[in-house]
Amino acid sequence: MISWERYEEIKTKVSEVFEDYEPKGLPIDIFGLAKLMGIKIIYASEIIEDNEDITEYDIFSIPNSFLHFYDKDGVLVVYIDDIGCKRNRQRFSLGHELGHIILGHTEQSLKNEEEANFVAEYLLTPTSLVMVEGAEIHMRDPMFLEYAFDVSPDVASISADHMENRYSLNISTYKYENVINNIYKDSLRGYIKKYGKYN
């Protein structure tokens, strides 16, 4: 279980990533963010294409994603299964691996996996956006989150609960939330104005 203090530390670290790289628009461009961070992504389809001895059956025995700390050129590499996973699953998987990088994890543990999952959720659906004026109702609606942020129904449901909890605190935004909201408030309001709740 992640403590409240650790959640706040993690959210602050994620806001620093947003501030440093400012990935634009909705849904948040997690693949573009990885590129800005200098991370190389290798897709399952590329592995099959480049190696005739590997089949799709082999790919299904590999996890949806994993982090390889450095390739021969000293670049961080993330593997993503683009064959067996839908796009929203790929987005979450990449967010999870970025979580390990952002938090400086160097070993696998249940705690680190839980933290990386939270980073993925927060990167894709920042809870602070529930505090953007005019977005309060939309950001607590799982269907809106699923559509506007390109996340799975499960992630949308969890995020909506987190949005509701954040909104019910009824306090002004934290410094890290202001950073995120300043980057995304115009995109979010424009999205709501153009599409209403969702198509």
mmCIF file of C-alpha atoms in Angstrom:
data_model
loop_
_atom_site.group_PDB
_atom_site.id
_atom_site.type_symbol
_atom_site.label_atom_id
_atom_site.label_comp_id
_atom_site.label_asym_id
_atom_site.label_seq_id
_atom_site.Cartn_x
_atom_site.Cartn_y
_atom_site.Cartn_z
ATOM 1 C CA MET A 1 0.000 0.000 0.000
ATOM 2 C CA ILE A 2 1.375 3.390 -0.990
ATOM 3 C CA SER A 3 1.259 6.000 1.756
ATOM 4 C CA TRP A 4 -0.330 9.420 1.221
ATOM 5 C CA GLU A 5 3.105 11.046 1.550
ATOM 6 C CA ARG A 6 4.530 8.755 -1.142
ATOM 7 C CA TYR A 7 1.585 9.478 -3.450
ATOM 8 C CA GLU A 8 2.351 13.182 -3.098
ATOM 9 C CA GLU A 9 6.053 12.588 -3.806
ATOM 10 C CA ILE A 10 5.177 10.599 -6.912
ATOM 11 C CA LYS A 11 2.706 13.207 -8.188
ATOM 12 C CA THR A 12 5.344 15.895 -7.687
ATOM 13 C CA LYS A 13 7.895 13.870 -9.679
ATOM 14 C CA VAL A 14 5.360 13.355 -12.493
ATOM 15 C CA SER A 15 4.576 17.088 -12.548
ATOM 16 C CA GLU A 16 8.308 17.767 -12.947
ATOM 17 C CA VAL A 17 8.332 15.490 -15.996
ATOM 18 C CA PHE A 18 5.348 17.379 -17.451
ATOM 19 C CA GLU A 19 7.067 20.686 -16.717
ATOM 20 C CA ASP A 20 10.365 19.582 -18.272
ATOM 21 C CA TYR A 21 8.933 18.047 -21.457
ATOM 22 C CA GLU A 22 5.409 19.533 -21.804
ATOM 23 C CA PRO A 23 3.770 16.818 -23.898
ATOM 24 C CA LYS A 24 0.847 18.601 -25.557
ATOM 25 C CA GLY A 25 -2.785 17.826 -26.253
ATOM 26 C CA LEU A 26 -5.279 15.168 -25.340
ATOM 27 C CA PRO A 27 -5.026 12.292 -25.092
ATOM 28 C CA ILE A 28 -1.616 12.841 -23.531
ATOM 29 C CA ASP A 29 1.043 11.725 -25.999
ATOM 30 C CA ILE A 30 2.849 9.145 -23.874
ATOM 31 C CA PHE A 31 4.860 7.879 -26.862
ATOM 32 C CA GLY A 32 5.966 11.412 -27.689
ATOM 33 C CA LEU A 33 6.901 11.930 -24.037
ATOM 34 C CA ALA A 34 9.097 8.819 -24.073
ATOM 35 C CA LYS A 35 10.828 10.115 -27.187
ATOM 36 C CA LEU A 36 11.392 13.534 -25.580
ATOM 37 C CA MET A 37 12.905 11.732 -22.587
ATOM 38 C CA GLY A 38 15.385 10.003 -24.902
ATOM 39 C CA ILE A 39 13.892 6.551 -24.439
ATOM 40 C CA LYS A 40 13.920 4.076 -27.304
ATOM 41 C CA ILE A 41 10.783 1.991 -27.876
ATOM 42 C CA ILE A 42 11.011 -1.420 -29.509
ATOM 43 C CA TYR A 43 7.758 -3.000 -30.659
ATOM 44 C CA ALA A 44 6.971 -6.712 -30.870
ATOM 45 C CA SER A 45 6.107 -6.325 -34.559
ATOM 46 C CA GLU A 46 9.610 -4.968 -35.246
ATOM 47 C CA ILE A 47 11.211 -7.930 -33.487
ATOM 48 C CA ILE A 48 9.234 -10.379 -35.627
ATOM 49 C CA GLU A 49 10.019 -8.415 -38.784
ATOM 50 C CA ASP A 50 13.755 -8.343 -37.992
ATOM 51 C CA ASN A 51 14.071 -11.969 -36.863
ATOM 52 C CA GLU A 52 12.509 -14.754 -38.886
ATOM 53 C CA ASP A 53 13.083 -17.275 -36.060
ATOM 54 C CA ILE A 54 10.637 -15.440 -33.767
ATOM 55 C CA THR A 55 6.891 -15.895 -34.273
ATOM 56 C CA GLU A 56 3.796 -14.220 -32.872
ATOM 57 C CA TYR A 57 3.439 -17.272 -30.631
ATOM 58 C CA ASP A 58 6.844 -16.466 -29.111
ATOM 59 C CA ILE A 59 5.784 -12.847 -28.585
ATOM 60 C CA PHE A 60 2.711 -13.908 -26.581
ATOM 61 C CA SER A 61 4.980 -15.563 -24.008
ATOM 62 C CA ILE A 62 6.715 -12.220 -23.303
ATOM 63 C CA PRO A 63 5.196 -9.632 -20.882
ATOM 64 C CA ASN A 64 3.165 -6.743 -22.380
ATOM 65 C CA SER A 65 6.114 -4.471 -21.715
ATOM 66 C CA PHE A 66 9.442 -4.387 -19.983
ATOM 67 C CA LEU A 67 12.306 -1.999 -19.407
ATOM 68 C CA HIS A 68 15.785 -2.879 -20.612
ATOM 69 C CA PHE A 69 18.016 -0.458 -18.809
ATOM 70 C CA TYR A 70 20.527 0.171 -21.612
ATOM 71 C CA ASP A 71 21.152 -1.040 -25.121
ATOM 72 C CA LYS A 72 24.590 -1.236 -26.746
ATOM 73 C CA ASP A 73 24.496 2.547 -27.320
ATOM 74 C CA GLY A 74 23.694 3.317 -23.689
ATOM 75 C CA VAL A 75 20.066 4.243 -24.405
ATOM 76 C CA LEU A 76 17.152 3.208 -22.165
ATOM 77 C CA VAL A 77 14.917 0.787 -24.079
ATOM 78 C CA VAL A 78 11.270 -0.097 -23.472
ATOM 79 C CA TYR A 79 9.681 -3.103 -25.168
ATOM 80 C CA ILE A 80 5.976 -2.818 -26.050
ATOM 81 C CA ASP A 81 3.712 -5.583 -27.356
ATOM 82 C CA ASP A 82 1.852 -3.975 -30.253
ATOM 83 C CA ILE A 83 0.558 -7.327 -31.518
ATOM 84 C CA GLY A 84 -1.389 -8.772 -28.591
ATOM 85 C CA CYS A 85 -2.287 -5.496 -26.856
ATOM 86 C CA LYS A 86 -4.750 -2.783 -27.802
ATOM 87 C CA ARG A 87 -3.507 0.778 -28.131
ATOM 88 C CA ASN A 88 -4.825 1.874 -24.724
ATOM 89 C CA ARG A 89 -3.044 -1.101 -23.129
ATOM 90 C CA GLN A 90 0.178 -0.150 -24.914
ATOM 91 C CA ARG A 91 -0.189 3.394 -23.582
ATOM 92 C CA PHE A 92 -0.598 2.156 -20.017
ATOM 93 C CA SER A 93 2.289 -0.309 -20.372
ATOM 94 C CA LEU A 94 4.585 2.456 -21.591
ATOM 95 C CA GLY A 95 3.435 4.708 -18.749
ATOM 96 C CA HIS A 96 4.250 1.903 -16.317
ATOM 97 C CA GLU A 97 7.784 1.531 -17.656
ATOM 98 C CA LEU A 98 8.252 5.319 -17.612
ATOM 99 C CA GLY A 99 7.148 5.124 -13.976
ATOM 100 C CA HIS A 100 10.090 2.885 -13.153
ATOM 101 C CA ILE A 101 12.410 5.365 -14.880
ATOM 102 C CA ILE A 102 10.896 8.483 -13.289
ATOM 103 C CA LEU A 103 11.041 6.951 -9.812
ATOM 104 C CA GLY A 104 14.545 5.553 -10.277
ATOM 105 C CA HIS A 105 13.555 1.960 -9.583
ATOM 106 C CA THR A 106 16.451 -0.459 -10.010
ATOM 107 C CA GLU A 107 14.849 -3.682 -8.836
ATOM 108 C CA GLN A 108 11.555 -5.487 -9.227
ATOM 109 C CA SER A 109 9.253 -5.632 -6.214
ATOM 110 C CA LEU A 110 5.528 -5.511 -5.548
ATOM 111 C CA LYS A 111 5.930 -2.005 -4.117
ATOM 112 C CA ASN A 112 7.769 -0.766 -7.213
ATOM 113 C CA GLU A 113 5.173 -2.356 -9.492
ATOM 114 C CA GLU A 114 2.356 -0.666 -7.579
ATOM 115 C CA GLU A 115 4.147 2.691 -7.765
ATOM 116 C CA ALA A 116 4.807 2.298 -11.502
ATOM 117 C CA ASN A 117 1.124 1.498 -12.080
ATOM 118 C CA PHE A 118 0.167 4.658 -10.235
ATOM 119 C CA VAL A 119 2.612 6.713 -12.324
ATOM 120 C CA ALA A 120 1.068 5.272 -15.497
ATOM 121 C CA GLU A 121 -2.412 6.243 -14.354
ATOM 122 C CA TYR A 122 -1.277 9.715 -13.278
ATOM 123 C CA LEU A 123 0.665 10.330 -16.502
ATOM 124 C CA LEU A 124 -2.360 9.398 -18.616
ATOM 125 C CA THR A 125 -5.122 10.949 -16.460
ATOM 126 C CA PRO A 126 -3.655 13.543 -14.074
ATOM 127 C CA THR A 127 -6.016 13.866 -11.115
ATOM 128 C CA SER A 128 -5.308 17.591 -10.841
ATOM 129 C CA LEU A 129 -7.372 18.228 -13.985
ATOM 130 C CA VAL A 130 -10.560 17.696 -11.952
ATOM 131 C CA MET A 131 -9.786 21.113 -10.459
ATOM 132 C CA VAL A 132 -9.865 22.887 -13.845
ATOM 133 C CA GLU A 133 -12.882 25.182 -13.866
ATOM 134 C CA GLY A 134 -15.586 23.807 -16.136
ATOM 135 C CA ALA A 135 -14.104 20.299 -16.218
ATOM 136 C CA GLU A 136 -15.187 19.070 -12.797
ATOM 137 C CA ILE A 137 -18.114 16.920 -13.936
ATOM 138 C CA HIS A 138 -16.379 15.541 -17.024
ATOM 139 C CA MET A 139 -13.219 14.501 -15.199
ATOM 140 C CA ARG A 140 -15.276 12.407 -12.743
ATOM 141 C CA ASP A 141 -17.033 10.535 -15.562
ATOM 142 C CA PRO A 142 -15.306 7.227 -16.441
ATOM 143 C CA MET A 143 -16.736 7.224 -19.975
ATOM 144 C CA PHE A 144 -15.345 10.696 -20.632
ATOM 145 C CA LEU A 145 -11.927 9.670 -19.284
ATOM 146 C CA GLU A 146 -11.911 6.525 -21.417
ATOM 147 C CA TYR A 147 -12.722 8.470 -24.575
ATOM 148 C CA ALA A 148 -10.785 11.708 -24.043
ATOM 149 C CA PHE A 149 -7.661 10.190 -22.505
ATOM 150 C CA ASP A 150 -7.535 6.925 -24.505
ATOM 151 C CA VAL A 151 -7.409 4.628 -21.480
ATOM 152 C CA SER A 152 -9.068 1.286 -20.814
ATOM 153 C CA PRO A 153 -12.399 1.090 -18.976
ATOM 154 C CA ASP A 154 -10.553 -0.259 -15.911
ATOM 155 C CA VAL A 155 -8.082 2.640 -15.808
ATOM 156 C CA ALA A 156 -10.914 5.115 -16.473
ATOM 157 C CA SER A 157 -12.924 3.728 -13.558
ATOM 158 C CA ILE A 158 -9.976 3.864 -11.131
ATOM 159 C CA SER A 159 -9.051 7.363 -12.332
ATOM 160 C CA ALA A 160 -12.640 8.584 -11.933
ATOM 161 C CA ASP A 161 -12.580 7.389 -8.318
ATOM 162 C CA HIS A 162 -9.304 9.231 -7.745
ATOM 163 C CA MET A 163 -10.765 12.340 -9.402
ATOM 164 C CA GLU A 164 -13.802 12.147 -7.110
ATOM 165 C CA ASN A 165 -11.573 11.800 -4.043
ATOM 166 C CA ARG A 166 -9.427 14.746 -5.124
ATOM 167 C CA TYR A 167 -12.460 16.913 -5.860
ATOM 168 C CA SER A 168 -14.077 16.107 -2.505
ATOM 169 C CA LEU A 169 -11.013 17.447 -0.650
ATOM 170 C CA ASN A 170 -12.328 20.892 -1.632
ATOM 171 C CA ILE A 171 -8.956 22.607 -1.250
ATOM 172 C CA SER A 172 -7.031 24.779 -3.660
ATOM 173 C CA THR A 173 -4.577 23.144 -5.998
ATOM 174 C CA TYR A 174 -1.108 22.157 -4.915
ATOM 175 C CA LYS A 175 1.924 23.648 -6.666
ATOM 176 C CA TYR A 176 2.505 20.480 -8.706
ATOM 177 C CA GLU A 177 -1.155 20.487 -9.767
ATOM 178 C CA ASN A 178 -0.869 24.066 -11.020
ATOM 179 C CA VAL A 179 2.047 22.988 -13.206
ATOM 180 C CA ILE A 180 0.012 20.211 -14.823
ATOM 181 C CA ASN A 181 -3.203 22.242 -15.089
ATOM 182 C CA ASN A 182 -1.423 25.163 -16.755
ATOM 183 C CA ILE A 183 -0.130 22.793 -19.446
ATOM 184 C CA TYR A 184 -3.455 21.027 -20.107
ATOM 185 C CA LYS A 185 -6.328 23.316 -19.109
ATOM 186 C CA ASP A 186 -6.741 24.897 -22.558
ATOM 187 C CA SER A 187 -6.622 21.518 -24.326
ATOM 188 C CA LEU A 188 -9.105 20.070 -21.860
ATOM 189 C CA ARG A 189 -11.538 22.966 -22.140
ATOM 190 C CA GLY A 190 -11.236 22.912 -25.932
ATOM 191 C CA TYR A 191 -11.893 19.199 -25.979
ATOM 192 C CA ILE A 192 -14.965 19.549 -23.780
ATOM 193 C CA LYS A 193 -16.286 22.435 -25.893
ATOM 194 C CA LYS A 194 -15.741 20.623 -29.180
ATOM 195 C CA TYR A 195 -16.926 17.138 -28.256
ATOM 196 C CA GLY A 196 -19.224 17.683 -25.296
ATOM 197 C CA LYS A 197 -19.029 14.701 -23.011
ATOM 198 C CA TYR A 198 -17.898 12.178 -25.633
ATOM 199 C CA ASN A 199 -18.891 10.964 -29.058
#
